[in-house]
């Protein structure tokens, strides 16, 4: 193991002191790094906008080195000390390469003009960091509803201990009180199927899980608590049933659709929402006559869970196995409890963010007004919506900006007896995308079936720092801490990462004895710079402070260099983003950092 100490640490500190002084002189002072889109860190040539304490230059330096080595186009970074922001920055550019410095190995088109720099308040997708937000929101909604409806002050343990699918109690019993929760928190049809009162509507064939031959949901569900779902200990496997064959193709069963009139009524719902012109145009593109086939509203989350009931729980209760499906249940609870019935905005309708659980929570609990593209919101993958986010990057062997099929709008063809989805299931010619067009869409506009509670939220760095100051972002213990109120505790370490196509992010809360003591990095030179050698990792150690929160996100999780590398892969390379940041944190003189260094 290599330890950062002695001469190397002195050299590194000297290098960063000179860099800080140069930056301060250029910006007219030694106190803060002021707002300027013209700031460029030495050597990397990556534009940096925003403001913060000049002592934090080592963290910026580490991030720009990661961006340079990994050909990253855009990033945001926020740092706070005991809940007070000390730096919020945007780095790179909104599209394309971040810098003029030519690196042919990256694969960028250097003839293309440079795009505008990333502003400090630029939102970035967070991937699975959406989960701690969801878990904080469901705790809040359950406590607030119990307070409003029954004058009950519930603890986190009582919230976590409720058996959601107890066959004898609907709503569930509150542990320790021998009382039922004052209102239903799970839709009745879902409770009926998961509690074993009625058979599940669709059987899921799954090689990872035995078939349920009885026709009833796995009996383990009757003992699953909210805490099991918050800690990934319910027995769920990692992924939900398939959007196409398992869910969408079974919409006639889930919605009891049998006649052409039933399907016409479904299509009319879309006409009412999007207008006749959109549906008619889409049918013309597919060559479908008005009564030969029908567009249907996409599956809702409750329908996905109805199908999930036909799959057994793969693992024993209380055994940890990470599941992207676990947040679906807290999301359904939020939809059940909030007046609007929405967790976040509807896809293609960012204006419906208003009144959503997301909007109400951040306004009432954190005092933060948000909108469909401000603060924190569901990232809108529809073309021409959500332009404040940088374009996502993903190397496909030829370019970072390619086209592909997204989750398409379902349609079926009436064959005289039933409505068949066979043309829709094929990638071609049945793909009508979320903008009601036939064909592929830009990579950055592709949509998936990911629910916002699982991973499709986007946030501005300063807004997410405010969330981190009040709630824990990690902690999947048997008694889960994730999403609980922090209550001014600054000596505990938790962290959560998130990854999607075109996204990699980390939320880190530093503090206490369980702070990371060592981490892997490429070699570091005698000036303290991290080198571009991801195939030769070394162990480094350093001291990390208490009460420092960090949010960092980049707009890609693959590049040409890691795709073509033989000694490492893209997952390994981007998985080091937090280590780059921790290295920078370990080089800061935190005694010199003054809370409140972010300019307003």
Coordinates of C-alpha atoms in Angstrom, one line a residue:
X1 CA 0.0 0.0 0.0
X2 CA 1.2 3.5 -0.8
X3 CA 0.5 6.1 1.8
X4 CA 0.1 9.8 0.9
X5 CA 2.5 11.3 3.5
X6 CA 5.9 12.9 3.9
X7 CA 7.6 14.4 0.9
X8 CA 4.8 13.5 -1.5
X9 CA 2.2 15.2 0.6
X10 CA 4.4 18.3 1.1
X11 CA 4.9 18.5 -2.7
X12 CA 1.3 18.1 -3.4
X13 CA 0.3 20.8 -0.9
X14 CA 2.9 23.1 -2.4
X15 CA 1.5 22.5 -5.9
X16 CA -2.0 23.2 -4.8
X17 CA -1.0 26.3 -2.8
X18 CA 0.6 27.8 -5.9
X19 CA -2.5 26.9 -8.0
X20 CA -4.7 28.5 -5.4
X21 CA -2.7 31.7 -5.3
X22 CA -2.6 32.0 -9.0
X23 CA -6.4 31.5 -9.2
X24 CA -7.0 34.0 -6.5
X25 CA -4.7 36.6 -8.0
X26 CA -6.4 36.2 -11.4
X27 CA -9.8 36.6 -9.7
X28 CA -8.9 39.5 -7.6
X29 CA -8.7 38.1 -4.1
X30 CA -7.8 35.2 -1.8
X31 CA -11.2 34.5 -0.2
X32 CA -13.4 32.9 -2.8
X33 CA -13.4 31.5 -6.3
X34 CA -15.8 34.0 -7.9
X35 CA -18.4 33.3 -10.6
X36 CA -17.0 33.3 -14.1
X37 CA -17.6 31.3 -17.2
X38 CA -14.0 32.1 -18.3
X39 CA -12.3 30.3 -15.4
X40 CA -10.1 27.4 -16.7
X41 CA -8.1 25.3 -14.4
X42 CA -4.4 25.1 -15.3
X43 CA -3.3 22.4 -17.7
X44 CA -6.7 20.7 -18.2
X45 CA -8.2 23.7 -20.0
X46 CA -11.7 22.7 -18.8
X47 CA -14.0 25.7 -18.2
X48 CA -15.3 26.0 -14.6
X49 CA -18.1 28.3 -13.5
X50 CA -19.5 28.8 -10.1
X51 CA -18.0 29.9 -6.8
X52 CA -16.5 28.5 -3.7
X53 CA -13.7 28.6 -1.1
X54 CA -10.3 28.8 -2.8
X55 CA -9.0 26.1 -0.4
X56 CA -11.1 23.6 -2.3
X57 CA -9.0 23.8 -5.5
X58 CA -7.6 20.2 -4.9
X59 CA -11.1 18.7 -5.3
X60 CA -11.7 20.7 -8.5
X61 CA -8.2 19.6 -9.7
X62 CA -9.0 15.9 -9.0
X63 CA -12.3 16.2 -10.8
X64 CA -10.9 17.9 -13.9
X65 CA -8.2 15.2 -14.0
X66 CA -10.9 12.6 -14.0
X67 CA -12.7 14.5 -16.8
X68 CA -9.6 14.8 -18.8
X69 CA -8.6 11.2 -18.5
X70 CA -12.1 9.9 -19.2
X71 CA -13.0 12.4 -21.9
X72 CA -15.9 13.7 -19.9
X73 CA -17.9 16.5 -21.5
X74 CA -19.8 18.0 -18.5
X75 CA -19.9 17.7 -14.7
X76 CA -21.3 19.4 -11.6
X77 CA -19.8 19.5 -8.1
X78 CA -21.1 20.7 -4.8
X79 CA -19.4 20.7 -1.4
X80 CA -20.8 21.7 2.0
X81 CA -19.5 21.7 5.5
X82 CA -22.0 20.9 8.3
X83 CA -24.9 21.8 6.0
X84 CA -23.4 25.1 4.7
X85 CA -22.3 25.2 1.0
X86 CA -18.7 26.1 0.5
X87 CA -18.5 25.4 -3.2
X88 CA -20.9 24.8 -6.2
X89 CA -19.5 24.5 -9.7
X90 CA -20.3 23.5 -13.2
X91 CA -17.4 22.1 -15.3
X92 CA -17.0 21.4 -19.0
X93 CA -19.6 22.2 -21.7
X94 CA -23.2 21.5 -22.4
X95 CA -22.5 19.3 -25.5
X96 CA -19.4 17.7 -26.9
X97 CA -15.9 17.8 -25.6
X98 CA -15.1 20.0 -22.6
X99 CA -11.9 21.5 -23.8
X100 CA -9.9 22.5 -26.9
X101 CA -7.0 20.4 -25.8
X102 CA -6.8 17.8 -28.5
X103 CA -6.8 14.1 -27.4
X104 CA -7.5 11.9 -30.4
X105 CA -7.9 8.9 -28.2
X106 CA -11.1 10.3 -26.9
X107 CA -12.8 10.1 -30.2
X108 CA -14.4 13.6 -30.2
X109 CA -14.8 15.6 -33.4
X110 CA -12.4 18.5 -32.8
X111 CA -13.6 20.3 -35.9
X112 CA -17.0 20.9 -34.1
X113 CA -17.3 24.3 -32.3
X114 CA -17.1 24.4 -28.6
X115 CA -20.5 24.4 -26.8
X116 CA -21.5 26.9 -24.0
X117 CA -19.9 26.1 -20.6
X118 CA -21.9 24.3 -17.9
X119 CA -23.4 26.7 -15.3
X120 CA -23.1 25.9 -11.6
X121 CA -26.9 25.4 -11.4
X122 CA -27.0 23.0 -14.3
X123 CA -29.1 19.9 -13.3
X124 CA -27.7 16.4 -13.8
X125 CA -29.3 13.0 -13.7
X126 CA -28.6 11.1 -10.6
X127 CA -29.5 7.5 -11.4
X128 CA -29.9 5.4 -8.2
X129 CA -29.3 8.4 -6.0
X130 CA -33.0 8.9 -6.6
X131 CA -33.6 6.1 -4.1
X132 CA -32.6 8.0 -0.9
X133 CA -34.8 10.9 -2.1
X134 CA -37.7 8.4 -2.5
X135 CA -37.1 6.8 0.9
X136 CA -37.0 10.2 2.6
X137 CA -40.2 11.2 0.9
X138 CA -42.1 8.0 1.9
X139 CA -41.0 8.4 5.5
X140 CA -42.2 12.0 5.5
X141 CA -45.6 11.2 3.8
X142 CA -46.4 8.3 6.2
X143 CA -45.5 10.4 9.3
X144 CA -47.3 13.5 8.1
X145 CA -50.5 11.6 7.1
X146 CA -50.6 9.8 10.5
X147 CA -50.2 13.1 12.2
X148 CA -52.9 14.8 10.1
X149 CA -55.4 12.0 10.1
X150 CA -55.0 10.4 13.6
X151 CA -52.8 12.7 15.6
X152 CA -50.1 10.0 15.7
X153 CA -46.4 10.8 16.0
X154 CA -44.7 7.7 14.4
X155 CA -41.1 6.8 14.7
X156 CA -38.9 5.5 11.8
X157 CA -38.9 2.1 13.4
X158 CA -42.7 2.0 13.4
X159 CA -42.8 3.1 9.8
X160 CA -40.3 0.5 8.8
X161 CA -42.0 -2.3 10.8
X162 CA -45.4 -2.1 9.1
X163 CA -46.2 -5.3 7.2
X164 CA -47.6 -3.9 3.9
X165 CA -49.3 -7.1 2.8
X166 CA -50.6 -8.6 6.1
X167 CA -53.5 -10.7 5.0
X168 CA -55.4 -9.9 8.2
X169 CA -55.0 -6.2 8.3
X170 CA -55.7 -3.6 5.7
X171 CA -54.4 -0.9 6.3
X172 CA -51.4 -2.5 8.2
X173 CA -50.9 -2.5 11.9
X174 CA -48.5 0.0 13.4
X175 CA -45.9 -1.8 15.5
X176 CA -46.2 -1.2 19.2
X177 CA -49.6 0.5 19.1
X178 CA -51.9 -2.3 18.1
X179 CA -53.6 0.2 15.8
X180 CA -54.1 0.2 12.1
X181 CA -52.6 2.9 10.0
X182 CA -55.3 5.6 9.6
X183 CA -55.6 5.3 5.8
X184 CA -54.8 2.7 3.1
X185 CA -51.2 3.0 1.9
X186 CA -51.3 0.4 -0.8
X187 CA -54.0 0.3 -3.5
X188 CA -56.6 -2.4 -2.5
X189 CA -56.2 -4.4 -5.7
X190 CA -52.4 -4.7 -5.1
X191 CA -52.9 -5.6 -1.5
X192 CA -55.4 -8.3 -2.4
X193 CA -53.0 -10.0 -4.8
X194 CA -49.8 -9.7 -2.7
X195 CA -51.6 -10.8 0.5
X196 CA -52.8 -14.0 -1.3
X197 CA -56.5 -13.1 -1.2
X198 CA -56.8 -13.3 -5.0
X199 CA -54.7 -14.9 -7.7
X200 CA -52.2 -12.9 -9.6
X201 CA -53.3 -11.9 -13.2
X202 CA -50.1 -12.8 -15.1
X203 CA -47.6 -15.5 -14.6
X204 CA -43.9 -14.5 -15.1
X205 CA -41.5 -17.1 -16.6
X206 CA -38.1 -16.5 -15.0
X207 CA -35.0 -18.6 -15.1
X208 CA -33.9 -17.0 -11.9
X209 CA -37.0 -17.7 -9.9
X210 CA -39.3 -20.7 -9.6
X211 CA -42.8 -20.5 -11.2
X212 CA -45.7 -20.0 -8.8
X213 CA -47.9 -23.0 -9.7
X214 CA -50.6 -22.2 -7.2
X215 CA -51.6 -19.0 -8.9
X216 CA -51.1 -17.0 -5.7
X217 CA -48.3 -14.6 -4.8
X218 CA -45.3 -15.9 -2.9
X219 CA -46.4 -16.3 0.8
X220 CA -43.2 -14.4 1.9
X221 CA -44.9 -11.2 0.7
X222 CA -47.2 -11.4 3.7
X223 CA -44.3 -10.8 6.1
X224 CA -42.5 -8.1 4.0
X225 CA -42.3 -4.8 5.8
X226 CA -41.5 -1.3 4.5
X227 CA -38.1 -1.7 6.2
X228 CA -37.4 -4.8 4.1
X229 CA -38.0 -2.8 1.0
X230 CA -35.9 0.2 2.2
X231 CA -33.0 -2.1 3.0
X232 CA -33.3 -4.4 -0.1
X233 CA -34.1 -7.4 2.1
X234 CA -37.5 -8.4 0.8
X235 CA -36.2 -11.2 -1.4
X236 CA -36.7 -9.3 -4.7
X237 CA -34.2 -9.9 -7.5
X238 CA -32.4 -7.0 -9.0
X239 CA -34.7 -6.2 -12.0
X240 CA -38.5 -5.9 -12.5
X241 CA -40.5 -8.0 -15.0
X242 CA -39.8 -7.1 -18.7
X243 CA -41.6 -4.0 -19.9
X244 CA -42.6 -5.6 -23.3
X245 CA -43.5 -9.2 -23.2
X246 CA -44.4 -9.4 -19.4
X247 CA -46.2 -6.1 -18.9
X248 CA -47.3 -4.3 -22.0
X249 CA -48.3 -7.4 -24.0
X250 CA -50.6 -8.3 -21.0
X251 CA -52.4 -5.0 -20.8
X252 CA -55.6 -6.5 -22.1
X253 CA -55.6 -8.9 -19.1
X254 CA -54.6 -6.3 -16.6
X255 CA -57.3 -3.8 -17.9
X256 CA -59.9 -6.4 -18.8
X257 CA -60.0 -5.3 -22.4
X258 CA -62.0 -7.7 -24.6
X259 CA -63.8 -5.9 -27.4
X260 CA -62.9 -3.3 -30.0
X261 CA -64.9 -0.8 -28.0
X262 CA -62.7 -1.5 -25.0
X263 CA -59.6 -0.7 -27.0
X264 CA -61.2 2.3 -28.6
X265 CA -61.9 3.7 -25.2
X266 CA -58.3 3.2 -24.2
X267 CA -57.1 5.1 -27.3
X268 CA -59.6 7.9 -26.5
X269 CA -57.8 8.5 -23.3
X270 CA -54.7 9.3 -25.4
X271 CA -56.7 11.5 -27.7
X272 CA -58.0 13.5 -24.8
X273 CA -54.4 14.0 -23.5
X274 CA -52.4 14.5 -26.6
X275 CA -54.9 15.4 -29.3
X276 CA -56.3 13.4 -32.2
X277 CA -53.6 14.7 -34.6
X278 CA -50.8 13.0 -32.7
X279 CA -52.5 9.6 -32.6
X280 CA -53.7 9.9 -36.3
X281 CA -50.2 10.8 -37.4
X282 CA -48.6 7.9 -35.5
X283 CA -51.1 5.5 -37.1
X284 CA -50.3 6.8 -40.6
X285 CA -46.6 6.3 -40.0
X286 CA -47.3 2.7 -39.1
X287 CA -49.7 2.2 -42.0
X288 CA -52.6 1.3 -39.6
X289 CA -56.1 2.3 -40.6
X290 CA -58.2 3.9 -37.8
X291 CA -60.0 0.8 -36.7
X292 CA -57.4 -1.8 -37.6
X293 CA -55.3 -1.1 -34.5
X294 CA -55.2 1.0 -31.3
X295 CA -52.7 2.9 -29.2
X296 CA -53.0 2.3 -25.5
X297 CA -51.8 4.3 -22.5
X298 CA -48.4 3.0 -21.3
X299 CA -48.4 0.7 -18.3
X300 CA -48.6 2.4 -15.0
X301 CA -46.5 1.4 -11.9
X302 CA -49.4 -0.4 -10.2
X303 CA -49.8 -2.6 -13.3
X304 CA -46.1 -3.5 -13.3
X305 CA -46.5 -4.6 -9.7
X306 CA -49.5 -6.7 -10.5
X307 CA -47.3 -8.6 -12.9
X308 CA -44.5 -8.7 -10.3
X309 CA -46.9 -10.7 -8.1
X310 CA -46.6 -13.6 -10.5
X311 CA -42.9 -13.9 -9.9
X312 CA -41.6 -15.6 -6.7
X313 CA -39.2 -13.9 -4.3
X314 CA -35.8 -15.2 -5.2
X315 CA -34.1 -14.8 -1.8
X316 CA -35.0 -15.4 1.9
X317 CA -36.5 -12.6 3.9
X318 CA -33.9 -10.4 5.7
X319 CA -31.1 -11.3 3.2
X320 CA -29.5 -8.3 1.5
X321 CA -29.8 -8.3 -2.3
X322 CA -29.9 -4.9 -4.1
X323 CA -33.1 -4.5 -6.2
X324 CA -34.1 -1.7 -8.5
X325 CA -37.7 -2.8 -8.0
X326 CA -37.7 -2.1 -4.2
X327 CA -38.4 1.6 -4.6
X328 CA -41.5 0.9 -6.7
X329 CA -43.5 0.1 -3.5
X330 CA -42.5 3.4 -1.7
X331 CA -43.4 5.2 -5.0
X332 CA -46.8 3.6 -5.0
X333 CA -47.3 4.6 -1.3
X334 CA -46.4 8.2 -2.2
X335 CA -48.9 8.2 -5.1
X336 CA -51.5 6.8 -2.7
X337 CA -51.0 9.5 0.0
X338 CA -50.3 12.7 -2.0
X339 CA -53.4 14.6 -3.2
X340 CA -52.3 14.7 -6.8
X341 CA -51.6 11.0 -7.0
X342 CA -48.2 11.8 -8.7
X343 CA -44.7 11.1 -7.4
X344 CA -43.3 13.5 -10.0
X345 CA -44.2 15.0 -13.4
X346 CA -45.7 12.7 -16.1
X347 CA -43.4 11.9 -19.0
X348 CA -43.8 14.6 -21.7
X349 CA -45.7 16.9 -19.3
X350 CA -43.1 18.7 -17.1
X351 CA -45.8 21.1 -16.0
X352 CA -47.4 18.3 -14.0
X353 CA -44.5 18.5 -11.5
X354 CA -46.6 21.0 -9.6
X355 CA -48.6 19.3 -6.9
X356 CA -46.5 16.1 -7.1
X357 CA -45.0 14.5 -4.0
X358 CA -41.6 15.6 -5.1
X359 CA -42.6 19.3 -5.4
X360 CA -44.6 19.3 -2.1
X361 CA -41.8 17.5 -0.2
X362 CA -39.0 19.9 -1.2
X363 CA -41.1 22.9 -0.7
X364 CA -42.6 22.0 2.7
X365 CA -39.7 20.1 4.3
X366 CA -36.7 21.9 2.8
X367 CA -38.1 25.3 1.8
X368 CA -37.0 24.8 -1.8
X369 CA -39.3 25.7 -4.7
X370 CA -38.9 23.3 -7.6
X371 CA -40.3 23.0 -11.1
X372 CA -40.4 20.6 -14.0
X373 CA -36.8 21.6 -15.0
X374 CA -35.6 23.4 -11.8
X375 CA -34.2 22.2 -8.5
X376 CA -35.0 18.5 -8.5
X377 CA -37.3 16.9 -11.0
X378 CA -38.0 13.9 -13.2
X379 CA -35.6 14.0 -16.1
X380 CA -37.7 14.4 -19.3
X381 CA -36.3 12.1 -22.0
X382 CA -38.7 13.4 -24.6
X383 CA -37.1 15.4 -27.4
X384 CA -37.2 19.2 -27.1
X385 CA -38.0 19.0 -23.3
X386 CA -35.6 19.4 -20.5
X387 CA -32.9 21.4 -22.3
X388 CA -31.2 22.6 -19.2
X389 CA -29.4 19.2 -18.8
X390 CA -26.1 18.7 -20.7
X391 CA -26.4 16.2 -23.6
X392 CA -25.6 12.7 -22.4
X393 CA -22.5 11.0 -23.8
X394 CA -22.0 7.3 -24.5
X395 CA -19.4 5.8 -26.8
X396 CA -20.9 3.2 -29.2
X397 CA -17.7 2.5 -31.2
X398 CA -18.1 5.4 -33.6
X399 CA -19.5 8.4 -31.7
X400 CA -20.8 9.7 -28.4
X401 CA -24.0 11.0 -30.0
X402 CA -25.9 8.2 -31.7
X403 CA -29.5 7.2 -32.1
X404 CA -31.4 4.3 -30.8
X405 CA -34.9 2.9 -30.0
X406 CA -36.5 4.1 -26.8
X407 CA -39.4 2.6 -24.8
X408 CA -42.1 3.0 -27.4
X409 CA -45.8 3.8 -27.1
X410 CA -47.8 0.6 -27.1
X411 CA -50.2 -0.4 -29.9
X412 CA -52.0 -3.5 -30.9
X413 CA -53.6 -4.8 -34.1
X414 CA -57.2 -6.2 -33.9
X415 CA -57.2 -9.7 -35.6
X416 CA -60.9 -10.4 -35.3
X417 CA -60.7 -12.1 -31.9
X418 CA -58.2 -10.1 -29.9
X419 CA -55.8 -7.2 -30.1
X420 CA -52.3 -8.5 -30.9
X421 CA -49.1 -6.7 -29.9
X422 CA -46.8 -8.6 -32.3
X423 CA -45.9 -5.6 -34.5
X424 CA -45.3 -3.5 -31.4
X425 CA -42.9 -6.0 -29.8
X426 CA -40.7 -5.9 -32.9
X427 CA -38.1 -3.0 -32.8
X428 CA -39.2 -2.3 -36.4
X429 CA -41.6 -1.2 -37.8
X430 CA -43.6 -0.7 -34.6
X431 CA -41.7 1.9 -32.7
X432 CA -43.5 5.1 -32.1
X433 CA -41.4 7.1 -29.7
X434 CA -42.4 9.4 -26.9
X435 CA -42.7 12.3 -29.3
X436 CA -45.2 10.4 -31.4
X437 CA -42.7 9.8 -34.2
X438 CA -41.7 6.6 -35.9
X439 CA -38.0 5.9 -35.7
X440 CA -34.9 6.2 -33.5
X441 CA -34.2 9.1 -31.3
X442 CA -31.0 10.8 -30.2
X443 CA -29.2 8.8 -27.5
X444 CA -29.7 11.6 -24.9
X445 CA -33.5 11.5 -25.5
X446 CA -34.0 7.8 -25.1
X447 CA -36.5 6.8 -22.5
X448 CA -36.6 3.7 -20.4
X449 CA -39.3 2.1 -18.2
X450 CA -37.4 3.2 -15.1
X451 CA -39.7 4.8 -12.5
X452 CA -38.6 8.2 -11.1
X453 CA -38.4 6.7 -7.6
X454 CA -35.8 4.3 -8.8
X455 CA -33.4 6.3 -10.9
X456 CA -34.7 9.0 -13.3
X457 CA -34.5 12.1 -11.1
X458 CA -32.2 15.1 -12.0
X459 CA -31.0 17.7 -9.5
X460 CA -29.0 20.8 -9.2
X461 CA -25.9 20.4 -7.0
X462 CA -26.8 23.1 -4.5
X463 CA -30.3 21.7 -4.1
X464 CA -29.1 18.2 -3.5
X465 CA -26.5 19.5 -0.9
X466 CA -29.5 21.0 0.9
X467 CA -31.2 17.5 0.9
X468 CA -28.0 15.9 2.1
X469 CA -27.7 18.3 5.0
X470 CA -31.1 17.0 6.3
X471 CA -31.3 13.3 5.3
X472 CA -29.0 10.3 5.1
X473 CA -28.2 9.2 1.5
X474 CA -27.0 5.7 2.5
X475 CA -27.4 3.0 5.0
X476 CA -29.0 -0.3 3.9
X477 CA -28.5 -2.1 7.2
X478 CA -31.1 -4.4 8.5
X479 CA -32.4 -1.4 10.4
X480 CA -32.1 1.0 7.4
X481 CA -30.8 4.5 7.9
X482 CA -31.2 5.7 4.3
X483 CA -33.8 8.5 4.0
X484 CA -33.9 9.1 7.8
X485 CA -33.5 12.6 9.1
X486 CA -29.9 13.5 9.9
X487 CA -30.6 15.7 12.9
X488 CA -27.3 17.6 12.8
X489 CA -25.2 14.5 13.0
X490 CA -21.9 15.1 11.3
X491 CA -19.7 12.2 12.4
X492 CA -21.2 9.4 10.3
X493 CA -20.2 8.2 6.8
X494 CA -22.8 7.2 4.2
X495 CA -22.7 7.3 0.4
X496 CA -24.7 6.4 -2.6
X497 CA -23.8 6.2 -6.3
X498 CA -26.0 6.2 -9.4
X499 CA -25.4 5.1 -13.0
X500 CA -27.4 5.2 -16.1
X501 CA -26.5 5.5 -19.8
X502 CA -25.0 8.9 -20.0
X503 CA -24.8 9.4 -16.2
X504 CA -22.5 8.6 -13.3
X505 CA -23.0 10.3 -9.9
X506 CA -22.0 10.1 -6.2
X507 CA -23.5 11.6 -3.1
X508 CA -21.0 11.3 -0.2
X509 CA -21.5 12.2 3.5
X510 CA -18.2 12.2 5.3
X511 CA -17.7 11.7 9.1
X512 CA -16.7 9.4 11.9
X513 CA -14.5 6.4 12.2
X514 CA -16.1 4.6 9.2
X515 CA -14.8 7.3 6.8
X516 CA -12.8 5.6 4.0
X517 CA -9.2 5.1 5.1
X518 CA -7.8 4.1 1.8
X519 CA -8.9 3.9 -1.8
X520 CA -7.6 2.8 -5.2
X521 CA -6.3 5.2 -7.8
X522 CA -4.1 5.3 -10.9
X523 CA -0.5 6.4 -10.0
X524 CA 0.0 9.9 -8.6
X525 CA 3.1 11.9 -9.8
X526 CA 5.4 13.9 -7.6
X527 CA 3.3 17.0 -8.0
X528 CA 0.2 15.2 -6.6
X529 CA -1.5 14.8 -10.0
X530 CA -3.4 11.6 -10.8
X531 CA -2.1 10.1 -14.0
X532 CA -4.0 8.5 -16.8
X533 CA -3.2 4.9 -16.1
X534 CA -6.4 3.1 -15.1
X535 CA -4.9 -0.3 -15.8
X536 CA -2.4 0.1 -13.0
X537 CA -4.2 1.0 -9.8
X538 CA -2.5 1.6 -6.4
X539 CA -3.8 1.9 -2.9
X540 CA -3.6 5.3 -1.3
X541 CA -4.6 6.5 2.2
X542 CA -5.4 9.8 3.7
X543 CA -7.4 11.6 6.4
X544 CA -10.9 12.7 5.6
X545 CA -12.9 15.3 7.6
X546 CA -16.2 15.1 9.5
X547 CA -19.3 16.9 8.3
X548 CA -18.3 17.4 4.6
X549 CA -21.0 16.5 2.0
X550 CA -20.2 16.1 -1.7
X551 CA -22.4 15.8 -4.7
X552 CA -20.7 15.1 -8.0
X553 CA -22.1 14.0 -11.4
X554 CA -20.8 13.6 -14.9
X555 CA -22.8 13.2 -18.1
X556 CA -21.4 9.8 -19.3
X557 CA -20.3 6.4 -18.0
X558 CA -18.3 5.2 -21.0
X559 CA -15.8 6.7 -23.4
X560 CA -13.7 5.5 -26.4
X561 CA -10.6 4.9 -24.2
X562 CA -12.3 2.5 -21.7
X563 CA -14.4 0.8 -24.4
X564 CA -11.2 -0.1 -26.3
X565 CA -9.0 -0.7 -23.2
X566 CA -7.7 -4.2 -22.6
X567 CA -6.5 -3.8 -19.0
X568 CA -9.8 -2.4 -17.5
X569 CA -13.4 -1.8 -18.5
X570 CA -15.7 1.3 -18.3
X571 CA -17.5 0.1 -15.2
X572 CA -14.2 -0.1 -13.3
X573 CA -13.0 3.2 -14.6
X574 CA -16.1 5.2 -13.8
X575 CA -16.4 3.4 -10.5
X576 CA -13.2 5.4 -9.4
X577 CA -15.0 8.8 -9.7
X578 CA -15.6 8.9 -5.9
X579 CA -11.9 7.9 -5.2
X580 CA -10.7 10.8 -7.3
X581 CA -12.9 13.1 -5.2
X582 CA -11.8 11.6 -1.9
X583 CA -8.2 12.1 -3.0
X584 CA -8.9 15.8 -3.6
X585 CA -10.7 16.0 -0.3
X586 CA -7.7 14.5 1.5
X587 CA -5.5 17.3 0.1
X588 CA -7.6 20.2 1.5
X589 CA -6.7 22.1 4.6
X590 CA -10.2 22.0 6.1
X591 CA -9.2 24.3 9.0
X592 CA -9.0 27.1 6.5
X593 CA -12.4 26.5 4.8
X594 CA -15.1 28.9 5.8
X595 CA -18.7 27.8 5.5
X596 CA -20.8 30.1 3.4
X597 CA -18.3 30.6 0.6
X598 CA -20.9 30.2 -2.1
X599 CA -21.9 33.6 -3.6
X600 CA -25.6 34.4 -4.0

